[in-house]
Amino acid sequence: MNSTGAAIIGCGAIAPLHARAIASIEGARLVAVADIDPVQARQSAQDYGCEGLTDYRQLLERKDIDIVHLCTPHHLHAEMAMELLKAGKHVLTEKPMALDVPSARQMRAAAEHAAGQLGVVFQNRYNEPSVRMKEIIESGSLGKLLCMKGVVTWTRDADYYTGSSWRGRWATEGGGVLINQTIHTLDLLQWFGGGIASVKGSVTTDVLDEVIEVEDTAHACINFSSGARGLFYGTNAYQTNSPVELELVFELGTLQQRRESLYLWQDGQETVLCGPQGSSTGGKAYWGTGHSRLIQDFYAHIRDGRRFWIDGTEGIKTLELIAAIYQSSYSRKPVQQGKAPMASHGFSHLH
């Protein structure tokens, strides 16, 4: 592909980051944006110097558009992705790839029978500390991975939810802090840990119970097939957006991510393995800085005819983990691997 035409569907908060990443790729051009809000579509088109559409279906037959970025509310991902894949487009979707596991599996099946590829935005896998942690796990240089913890303490106030009608609702968001804010940390834990044997978790709504249907706080104990154990805590009930904390304990040392730096504690000494990486796309610091690198890598895979590695199968793994936490919270019992409920939002009627 000598020239790559791109489109973005959904002109909300995350779209500018995608637009800037596209602009950084040689040979790529943002051709159009689409949003059901004509004012939003028009303003974004003006900002990016491209066409503005109010119906994404106008993109389906466009020969000048190769890759479509889905930056829409969660419940729209599956239907849009499958239509675009059927039309021969490559699709890069923001997380979660779908509202629930069955929809995600339909998306994966559509991609398997399509000319285009499906990619899922789990950009934190591209953050330098994440890359180094994965390399150390695979190299075995610190021995066996024994346990991990991931902590996310962020804030989302009532205005965040009331300002967007789809947020905070099971039918459109598919969950709360688990599926929206902490999904990246859960993805890293399952990526680091490998196959999951069982999950026991709990979700609560500690602060926003009069505003949202979904949870604002969750915790989980994740037992991996390797024998390692992961502990997770996430909340939107804090009063600031603190940096994500990750810790991996091995037989021969401990890795800790604090802010955007990775530290090794070994033999009574702490060593800095990598420091903060600059972001050219203007993302929030607590998001990490991997967005542009993931988007650039997706385009490189498409141009080279290679299969992108964060595909439907990878996206489903994290949705299954989230579904297991919801089911365990309801049943108050561990959920064994492969026995999580099919739909994460199925927890909504169980309160």
mmCIF file of C-alpha atoms in Angstrom:
data_model
loop_
_atom_site.group_PDB
_atom_site.id
_atom_site.type_symbol
_atom_site.label_atom_id
_atom_site.label_comp_id
_atom_site.label_asym_id
_atom_site.label_seq_id
_atom_site.Cartn_x
_atom_site.Cartn_y
_atom_site.Cartn_z
ATOM 1 C CA MET A 1 0.000 0.000 0.000
ATOM 2 C CA ASN A 2 1.705 3.188 -1.196
ATOM 3 C CA SER A 3 -0.966 5.412 0.322
ATOM 4 C CA THR A 4 -3.323 4.571 3.166
ATOM 5 C CA GLY A 5 -6.655 6.330 3.532
ATOM 6 C CA ALA A 6 -8.168 6.374 7.006
ATOM 7 C CA ALA A 7 -11.437 7.326 8.662
ATOM 8 C CA ILE A 8 -12.474 7.797 12.274
ATOM 9 C CA ILE A 9 -15.997 6.997 13.469
ATOM 10 C CA GLY A 10 -16.875 8.801 16.674
ATOM 11 C CA CYS A 11 -15.500 12.285 17.364
ATOM 12 C CA GLY A 12 -15.414 12.142 21.163
ATOM 13 C CA ALA A 13 -12.572 12.441 23.657
ATOM 14 C CA ILE A 14 -10.280 9.758 22.242
ATOM 15 C CA ALA A 15 -10.619 10.692 18.545
ATOM 16 C CA PRO A 16 -8.038 13.535 18.543
ATOM 17 C CA LEU A 17 -5.381 11.127 19.795
ATOM 18 C CA HIS A 18 -6.112 8.787 16.872
ATOM 19 C CA ALA A 19 -6.090 11.686 14.418
ATOM 20 C CA ARG A 20 -2.692 12.874 15.603
ATOM 21 C CA ALA A 21 -1.304 9.344 15.413
ATOM 22 C CA ILE A 22 -2.531 8.964 11.820
ATOM 23 C CA ALA A 23 -0.912 12.289 10.943
ATOM 24 C CA SER A 24 2.422 10.961 12.234
ATOM 25 C CA ILE A 25 2.441 7.986 9.830
ATOM 26 C CA GLU A 26 4.185 8.491 6.517
ATOM 27 C CA GLY A 27 1.861 7.733 3.613
ATOM 28 C CA ALA A 28 -1.299 7.764 5.753
ATOM 29 C CA ARG A 29 -4.041 10.360 5.393
ATOM 30 C CA LEU A 30 -7.190 10.972 7.396
ATOM 31 C CA VAL A 31 -9.846 11.164 4.695
ATOM 32 C CA ALA A 32 -13.030 11.455 6.758
ATOM 33 C CA VAL A 33 -14.559 11.518 10.221
ATOM 34 C CA ALA A 34 -18.096 10.472 11.087
ATOM 35 C CA ASP A 35 -20.325 11.316 14.028
ATOM 36 C CA ILE A 36 -24.104 11.349 14.453
ATOM 37 C CA ASP A 37 -23.775 14.840 15.924
ATOM 38 C CA PRO A 38 -23.460 17.126 12.859
ATOM 39 C CA VAL A 39 -21.820 19.889 14.874
ATOM 40 C CA GLN A 40 -19.214 17.482 16.222
ATOM 41 C CA ALA A 41 -18.602 15.975 12.793
ATOM 42 C CA ARG A 42 -18.246 19.395 11.182
ATOM 43 C CA GLN A 43 -15.885 20.719 13.862
ATOM 44 C CA SER A 44 -13.679 17.618 13.766
ATOM 45 C CA ALA A 45 -13.532 17.733 9.968
ATOM 46 C CA GLN A 46 -12.433 21.357 10.177
ATOM 47 C CA ASP A 47 -9.824 20.547 12.838
ATOM 48 C CA TYR A 48 -8.295 17.723 10.815
ATOM 49 C CA GLY A 49 -8.758 19.070 7.301
ATOM 50 C CA CYS A 50 -10.918 16.188 6.084
ATOM 51 C CA GLU A 51 -14.531 15.348 5.243
ATOM 52 C CA GLY A 52 -17.205 15.261 7.944
ATOM 53 C CA LEU A 53 -20.024 12.712 7.740
ATOM 54 C CA THR A 54 -23.028 11.971 9.943
ATOM 55 C CA ASP A 55 -23.636 8.416 8.677
ATOM 56 C CA TYR A 56 -20.733 5.982 8.932
ATOM 57 C CA ARG A 57 -22.321 3.746 6.289
ATOM 58 C CA GLN A 58 -21.159 6.251 3.713
ATOM 59 C CA LEU A 59 -17.671 4.864 4.355
ATOM 60 C CA LEU A 60 -18.517 1.306 3.335
ATOM 61 C CA GLU A 61 -18.178 1.713 -0.419
ATOM 62 C CA ARG A 62 -15.430 4.311 -0.373
ATOM 63 C CA LYS A 63 -12.408 3.062 -2.310
ATOM 64 C CA ASP A 64 -10.191 5.776 -0.838
ATOM 65 C CA ILE A 65 -10.583 4.496 2.722
ATOM 66 C CA ASP A 66 -8.558 1.448 3.787
ATOM 67 C CA ILE A 67 -8.542 1.618 7.595
ATOM 68 C CA VAL A 68 -11.363 2.694 9.897
ATOM 69 C CA HIS A 69 -10.841 3.613 13.564
ATOM 70 C CA LEU A 70 -13.783 2.928 15.874
ATOM 71 C CA CYS A 71 -13.923 5.532 18.653
ATOM 72 C CA THR A 72 -17.635 5.081 19.346
ATOM 73 C CA PRO A 73 -19.541 3.997 22.476
ATOM 74 C CA HIS A 74 -19.002 0.360 23.412
ATOM 75 C CA HIS A 75 -22.355 -1.003 22.263
ATOM 76 C CA LEU A 76 -21.740 0.184 18.691
ATOM 77 C CA HIS A 77 -18.376 -1.511 18.150
ATOM 78 C CA ALA A 78 -19.551 -4.964 17.104
ATOM 79 C CA GLU A 79 -22.175 -3.963 14.535
ATOM 80 C CA MET A 80 -19.979 -1.317 12.961
ATOM 81 C CA ALA A 81 -16.894 -3.526 12.871
ATOM 82 C CA MET A 82 -18.711 -6.391 11.200
ATOM 83 C CA GLU A 83 -20.203 -4.124 8.537
ATOM 84 C CA LEU A 84 -16.843 -2.536 7.821
ATOM 85 C CA LEU A 85 -15.040 -5.876 7.686
ATOM 86 C CA LYS A 86 -17.650 -7.214 5.289
ATOM 87 C CA ALA A 87 -17.009 -4.174 3.103
ATOM 88 C CA GLY A 88 -13.316 -5.037 2.966
ATOM 89 C CA LYS A 89 -12.015 -2.437 5.420
ATOM 90 C CA HIS A 90 -9.381 -2.930 8.084
ATOM 91 C CA VAL A 91 -10.809 -2.035 11.504
ATOM 92 C CA LEU A 92 -8.991 -0.758 14.576
ATOM 93 C CA THR A 93 -11.384 -0.553 17.499
ATOM 94 C CA GLU A 94 -10.976 1.139 20.839
ATOM 95 C CA LYS A 95 -11.447 -1.010 23.917
ATOM 96 C CA PRO A 96 -13.509 -2.907 24.781
ATOM 97 C CA MET A 97 -13.761 -4.585 21.392
ATOM 98 C CA ALA A 98 -17.435 -5.279 22.133
ATOM 99 C CA LEU A 99 -20.061 -4.949 24.835
ATOM 100 C CA ASP A 100 -19.855 -8.634 25.756
ATOM 101 C CA VAL A 101 -18.132 -11.911 24.887
ATOM 102 C CA PRO A 102 -20.706 -13.231 22.364
ATOM 103 C CA SER A 103 -20.541 -10.009 20.354
ATOM 104 C CA ALA A 104 -16.751 -10.124 20.446
ATOM 105 C CA ARG A 105 -16.767 -13.679 19.130
ATOM 106 C CA GLN A 106 -19.012 -12.599 16.269
ATOM 107 C CA MET A 107 -16.527 -9.847 15.445
ATOM 108 C CA ARG A 108 -13.656 -12.322 15.470
ATOM 109 C CA ALA A 109 -15.551 -14.669 13.176
ATOM 110 C CA ALA A 110 -16.296 -11.786 10.803
ATOM 111 C CA ALA A 111 -12.598 -10.909 10.699
ATOM 112 C CA GLU A 112 -11.623 -14.517 9.992
ATOM 113 C CA HIS A 113 -13.770 -14.436 6.843
ATOM 114 C CA ALA A 114 -12.815 -10.925 5.743
ATOM 115 C CA ALA A 115 -10.087 -9.458 3.586
ATOM 116 C CA GLY A 116 -9.481 -6.779 6.220
ATOM 117 C CA GLN A 117 -7.929 -7.183 9.643
ATOM 118 C CA LEU A 118 -9.405 -6.473 13.074
ATOM 119 C CA GLY A 119 -7.181 -4.806 15.660
ATOM 120 C CA VAL A 120 -7.992 -3.952 19.283
ATOM 121 C CA VAL A 121 -6.505 -0.945 21.072
ATOM 122 C CA PHE A 122 -4.703 -2.249 24.142
ATOM 123 C CA GLN A 123 -2.055 0.439 23.921
ATOM 124 C CA ASN A 124 -0.557 -0.168 27.362
ATOM 125 C CA ARG A 125 1.140 -3.262 25.932
ATOM 126 C CA TYR A 126 3.305 -0.775 24.014
ATOM 127 C CA ASN A 127 4.371 1.241 27.067
ATOM 128 C CA GLU A 128 8.094 0.674 27.640
ATOM 129 C CA PRO A 129 7.666 -0.750 31.192
ATOM 130 C CA SER A 130 5.099 -3.257 29.882
ATOM 131 C CA VAL A 131 7.395 -4.316 27.032
ATOM 132 C CA ARG A 132 10.311 -4.812 29.425
ATOM 133 C CA MET A 133 8.209 -6.775 31.933
ATOM 134 C CA LYS A 134 6.967 -9.113 29.216
ATOM 135 C CA GLU A 135 10.519 -9.637 27.931
ATOM 136 C CA ILE A 136 11.759 -10.483 31.429
ATOM 137 C CA ILE A 137 8.918 -12.965 31.976
ATOM 138 C CA GLU A 138 9.661 -14.718 28.700
ATOM 139 C CA SER A 139 13.429 -14.723 29.178
ATOM 140 C CA GLY A 140 13.242 -16.346 32.615
ATOM 141 C CA SER A 141 16.102 -14.128 33.787
ATOM 142 C CA LEU A 142 14.414 -13.549 37.151
ATOM 143 C CA GLY A 143 13.150 -17.095 37.504
ATOM 144 C CA LYS A 144 9.532 -18.095 37.866
ATOM 145 C CA LEU A 145 6.794 -15.447 38.133
ATOM 146 C CA LEU A 146 5.205 -15.932 41.559
ATOM 147 C CA CYS A 147 2.604 -13.186 41.892
ATOM 148 C CA MET A 148 1.443 -9.834 40.554
ATOM 149 C CA LYS A 149 -0.680 -6.898 41.580
ATOM 150 C CA GLY A 150 -2.326 -4.124 39.636
ATOM 151 C CA VAL A 151 -3.831 -1.035 41.283
ATOM 152 C CA VAL A 152 -5.842 1.689 39.533
ATOM 153 C CA THR A 153 -7.186 4.565 41.635
ATOM 154 C CA TRP A 154 -8.832 7.149 39.407
ATOM 155 C CA THR A 155 -11.711 9.590 39.640
ATOM 156 C CA ARG A 156 -14.862 9.960 37.562
ATOM 157 C CA ASP A 157 -17.497 12.334 38.894
ATOM 158 C CA ALA A 158 -21.235 12.519 38.221
ATOM 159 C CA ASP A 159 -20.735 14.987 35.360
ATOM 160 C CA TYR A 160 -18.577 12.469 33.499
ATOM 161 C CA TYR A 161 -21.555 10.113 33.321
ATOM 162 C CA THR A 162 -24.434 12.539 32.968
ATOM 163 C CA GLY A 163 -22.595 14.305 30.154
ATOM 164 C CA SER A 164 -22.723 11.163 27.970
ATOM 165 C CA SER A 165 -25.989 9.268 27.858
ATOM 166 C CA TRP A 166 -24.319 5.909 27.092
ATOM 167 C CA ARG A 167 -21.959 5.899 30.055
ATOM 168 C CA GLY A 168 -22.856 4.237 33.327
ATOM 169 C CA ARG A 169 -25.451 1.931 31.756
ATOM 170 C CA TRP A 170 -25.253 -1.822 31.324
ATOM 171 C CA ALA A 171 -26.957 -1.777 27.923
ATOM 172 C CA THR A 172 -24.551 0.715 26.351
ATOM 173 C CA GLU A 173 -21.321 0.740 28.375
ATOM 174 C CA GLY A 174 -21.440 -2.937 29.384
ATOM 175 C CA GLY A 175 -20.126 -2.232 32.871
ATOM 176 C CA GLY A 176 -18.306 0.444 34.811
ATOM 177 C CA VAL A 177 -14.740 0.808 36.032
ATOM 178 C CA LEU A 178 -13.869 -2.745 34.941
ATOM 179 C CA ILE A 179 -14.771 -2.474 31.278
ATOM 180 C CA ASN A 180 -13.869 1.157 30.741
ATOM 181 C CA GLN A 181 -11.065 2.441 32.942
ATOM 182 C CA THR A 182 -9.234 -0.596 34.367
ATOM 183 C CA ILE A 183 -9.559 -2.868 31.337
ATOM 184 C CA HIS A 184 -5.995 -1.998 30.287
ATOM 185 C CA THR A 185 -4.523 -3.081 33.622
ATOM 186 C CA LEU A 186 -6.554 -6.293 33.555
ATOM 187 C CA ASP A 187 -5.309 -6.879 30.023
ATOM 188 C CA LEU A 188 -1.702 -6.507 31.165
ATOM 189 C CA LEU A 189 -2.220 -8.903 34.086
ATOM 190 C CA GLN A 190 -3.677 -11.618 31.854
ATOM 191 C CA TRP A 191 -1.011 -10.958 29.183
ATOM 192 C CA PHE A 192 1.769 -11.294 31.747
ATOM 193 C CA GLY A 193 0.242 -14.262 33.559
ATOM 194 C CA GLY A 194 -0.830 -16.461 30.665
ATOM 195 C CA GLY A 195 -3.711 -18.906 30.988
ATOM 196 C CA ILE A 196 -6.173 -18.245 33.830
ATOM 197 C CA ALA A 197 -7.310 -21.117 36.067
ATOM 198 C CA SER A 198 -9.847 -19.297 38.235
ATOM 199 C CA VAL A 199 -11.090 -15.839 39.222
ATOM 200 C CA LYS A 200 -12.746 -14.616 42.396
ATOM 201 C CA GLY A 201 -13.877 -11.008 42.502
ATOM 202 C CA SER A 202 -16.299 -8.420 43.758
ATOM 203 C CA VAL A 203 -17.784 -5.207 42.385
ATOM 204 C CA THR A 204 -19.468 -2.396 44.279
ATOM 205 C CA THR A 205 -20.728 1.109 43.661
ATOM 206 C CA ASP A 206 -19.164 3.052 46.507
ATOM 207 C CA VAL A 207 -19.715 6.692 45.521
ATOM 208 C CA LEU A 208 -21.863 6.983 42.391
ATOM 209 C CA ASP A 209 -24.726 4.643 43.283
ATOM 210 C CA GLU A 210 -27.320 7.343 42.675
ATOM 211 C CA VAL A 211 -25.815 8.271 39.304
ATOM 212 C CA ILE A 212 -24.860 5.028 37.530
ATOM 213 C CA GLU A 213 -26.224 1.492 37.150
ATOM 214 C CA VAL A 214 -22.754 -0.016 37.044
ATOM 215 C CA GLU A 215 -19.836 -0.414 39.449
ATOM 216 C CA ASP A 216 -17.290 2.236 40.339
ATOM 217 C CA THR A 217 -15.031 -0.121 42.339
ATOM 218 C CA ALA A 218 -13.809 -3.701 41.880
ATOM 219 C CA HIS A 219 -11.263 -6.156 43.141
ATOM 220 C CA ALA A 220 -10.221 -9.632 42.067
ATOM 221 C CA CYS A 221 -7.932 -12.546 42.865
ATOM 222 C CA ILE A 222 -6.762 -14.195 39.639
ATOM 223 C CA ASN A 223 -5.158 -17.638 39.802
ATOM 224 C CA PHE A 224 -3.099 -18.529 36.741
ATOM 225 C CA SER A 225 -2.490 -21.988 35.332
ATOM 226 C CA SER A 226 1.238 -21.492 35.980
ATOM 227 C CA GLY A 227 0.589 -21.242 39.726
ATOM 228 C CA ALA A 228 1.102 -17.487 39.842
ATOM 229 C CA ARG A 229 -1.511 -15.318 41.519
ATOM 230 C CA GLY A 230 -2.651 -11.848 40.519
ATOM 231 C CA LEU A 231 -4.375 -9.358 42.800
ATOM 232 C CA PHE A 232 -6.278 -6.469 41.281
ATOM 233 C CA TYR A 233 -7.970 -3.372 42.677
ATOM 234 C CA GLY A 234 -9.582 -0.631 40.657
ATOM 235 C CA THR A 235 -11.818 2.311 41.469
ATOM 236 C CA ASN A 236 -13.241 5.519 40.040
ATOM 237 C CA ALA A 237 -14.034 6.681 43.566
ATOM 238 C CA TYR A 238 -10.666 8.282 44.296
ATOM 239 C CA GLN A 239 -10.392 12.064 44.052
ATOM 240 C CA THR A 240 -7.540 12.203 41.558
ATOM 241 C CA ASN A 241 -6.169 10.147 38.680
ATOM 242 C CA SER A 242 -3.149 8.447 40.184
ATOM 243 C CA PRO A 243 -0.616 6.601 38.016
ATOM 244 C CA VAL A 244 -1.323 2.906 37.596
ATOM 245 C CA GLU A 245 0.747 0.689 39.913
ATOM 246 C CA LEU A 246 2.035 -2.690 38.745
ATOM 247 C CA GLU A 247 4.224 -5.138 40.645
ATOM 248 C CA LEU A 248 5.569 -8.499 39.483
ATOM 249 C CA VAL A 249 7.337 -10.734 42.012
ATOM 250 C CA PHE A 250 9.732 -13.405 40.732
ATOM 251 C CA GLU A 251 11.954 -15.958 42.426
ATOM 252 C CA LEU A 252 15.006 -13.755 41.901
ATOM 253 C CA GLY A 253 13.680 -10.225 42.052
ATOM 254 C CA THR A 254 10.725 -7.833 41.913
ATOM 255 C CA LEU A 255 9.645 -5.457 39.146
ATOM 256 C CA GLN A 256 7.635 -2.362 40.023
ATOM 257 C CA GLN A 257 6.085 0.179 37.704
ATOM 258 C CA ARG A 258 5.677 3.519 39.440
ATOM 259 C CA ARG A 259 4.364 6.307 37.265
ATOM 260 C CA GLU A 260 6.006 5.638 33.896
ATOM 261 C CA SER A 261 9.251 4.160 35.222
ATOM 262 C CA LEU A 262 10.160 0.524 35.794
ATOM 263 C CA TYR A 263 12.298 -0.494 38.759
ATOM 264 C CA LEU A 264 14.039 -3.767 39.605
ATOM 265 C CA TRP A 265 14.521 -4.678 43.262
ATOM 266 C CA GLN A 266 17.153 -7.394 43.567
ATOM 267 C CA ASP A 267 19.707 -8.322 46.195
ATOM 268 C CA GLY A 268 18.790 -5.365 48.351
ATOM 269 C CA GLN A 269 19.264 -2.804 45.584
ATOM 270 C CA GLU A 270 16.874 -0.908 43.347
ATOM 271 C CA THR A 271 17.751 -0.261 39.703
ATOM 272 C CA VAL A 272 15.856 1.879 37.191
ATOM 273 C CA LEU A 273 15.276 -0.216 34.057
ATOM 274 C CA CYS A 274 13.487 2.467 32.053
ATOM 275 C CA GLY A 275 12.103 5.953 32.558
ATOM 276 C CA PRO A 276 9.189 7.970 31.183
ATOM 277 C CA GLN A 277 8.627 7.948 27.438
ATOM 278 C CA GLY A 278 7.428 11.100 25.722
ATOM 279 C CA SER A 279 4.085 11.081 23.893
ATOM 280 C CA SER A 280 3.643 12.992 20.642
ATOM 281 C CA THR A 281 -0.107 12.431 20.591
ATOM 282 C CA GLY A 282 -1.130 14.418 23.648
ATOM 283 C CA GLY A 283 -2.679 11.583 25.653
ATOM 284 C CA LYS A 284 -3.294 11.941 29.367
ATOM 285 C CA ALA A 285 -0.285 10.921 31.438
ATOM 286 C CA TYR A 286 -2.162 8.243 33.392
ATOM 287 C CA TRP A 287 -3.235 6.568 30.117
ATOM 288 C CA GLY A 288 0.352 5.714 29.275
ATOM 289 C CA THR A 289 2.046 6.676 26.033
ATOM 290 C CA GLY A 290 1.504 3.609 23.850
ATOM 291 C CA HIS A 291 -1.390 4.798 21.690
ATOM 292 C CA SER A 292 0.677 6.226 18.855
ATOM 293 C CA ARG A 293 3.021 3.235 18.836
ATOM 294 C CA LEU A 294 0.119 0.783 18.610
ATOM 295 C CA ILE A 295 -1.537 2.701 15.774
ATOM 296 C CA GLN A 296 1.753 2.990 13.891
ATOM 297 C CA ASP A 297 2.356 -0.734 14.361
ATOM 298 C CA PHE A 298 -1.132 -1.617 13.129
ATOM 299 C CA TYR A 299 -0.543 0.399 9.958
ATOM 300 C CA ALA A 300 2.865 -1.245 9.488
ATOM 301 C CA HIS A 301 1.292 -4.709 9.734
ATOM 302 C CA ILE A 302 -1.358 -3.764 7.191
ATOM 303 C CA ARG A 303 1.180 -2.326 4.765
ATOM 304 C CA ASP A 304 3.448 -5.381 5.075
ATOM 305 C CA GLY A 305 0.619 -7.895 4.794
ATOM 306 C CA ARG A 306 1.276 -9.295 8.281
ATOM 307 C CA ARG A 307 -1.344 -10.321 10.842
ATOM 308 C CA PHE A 308 -1.672 -7.809 13.673
ATOM 309 C CA TRP A 309 -1.012 -9.472 16.994
ATOM 310 C CA ILE A 310 -3.640 -7.748 19.190
ATOM 311 C CA ASP A 311 -6.591 -9.209 17.309
ATOM 312 C CA GLY A 312 -10.041 -10.489 18.189
ATOM 313 C CA THR A 313 -8.669 -13.462 20.101
ATOM 314 C CA GLU A 314 -6.567 -11.195 22.312
ATOM 315 C CA GLY A 315 -9.473 -8.806 22.856
ATOM 316 C CA ILE A 316 -11.765 -11.628 23.948
ATOM 317 C CA LYS A 317 -9.363 -12.839 26.649
ATOM 318 C CA THR A 318 -9.749 -9.649 28.663
ATOM 319 C CA LEU A 319 -13.527 -9.510 28.160
ATOM 320 C CA GLU A 320 -13.738 -13.065 29.505
ATOM 321 C CA LEU A 321 -11.758 -12.028 32.580
ATOM 322 C CA ILE A 322 -14.103 -9.092 33.193
ATOM 323 C CA ALA A 323 -17.144 -11.330 32.755
ATOM 324 C CA ALA A 324 -15.695 -13.761 35.295
ATOM 325 C CA ILE A 325 -15.253 -10.984 37.878
ATOM 326 C CA TYR A 326 -18.894 -9.943 37.462
ATOM 327 C CA GLN A 327 -20.121 -13.522 37.751
ATOM 328 C CA SER A 328 -17.974 -14.205 40.800
ATOM 329 C CA SER A 329 -19.252 -11.049 42.482
ATOM 330 C CA TYR A 330 -22.825 -12.224 41.992
ATOM 331 C CA SER A 331 -22.281 -15.856 42.973
ATOM 332 C CA ARG A 332 -19.700 -15.092 45.684
ATOM 333 C CA LYS A 333 -17.756 -18.067 44.371
ATOM 334 C CA PRO A 334 -14.678 -18.488 42.199
ATOM 335 C CA VAL A 335 -15.281 -18.818 38.476
ATOM 336 C CA GLN A 336 -13.231 -21.525 36.809
ATOM 337 C CA GLN A 337 -11.489 -20.893 33.491
ATOM 338 C CA GLY A 338 -13.909 -21.109 30.580
ATOM 339 C CA LYS A 339 -16.970 -20.927 32.830
ATOM 340 C CA ALA A 340 -17.523 -17.179 32.949
ATOM 341 C CA PRO A 341 -20.909 -15.876 31.778
ATOM 342 C CA MET A 342 -21.146 -15.151 28.083
ATOM 343 C CA ALA A 343 -22.311 -11.563 28.537
ATOM 344 C CA SER A 344 -20.539 -9.253 30.966
ATOM 345 C CA HIS A 345 -23.592 -6.996 31.213
ATOM 346 C CA GLY A 346 -25.615 -10.006 32.360
ATOM 347 C CA PHE A 347 -24.777 -8.872 35.899
ATOM 348 C CA SER A 348 -27.112 -5.883 35.485
ATOM 349 C CA HIS A 349 -30.299 -7.697 36.412
ATOM 350 C CA LEU A 350 -28.746 -9.523 39.354
ATOM 351 C CA HIS A 351 -28.671 -6.630 41.843
#
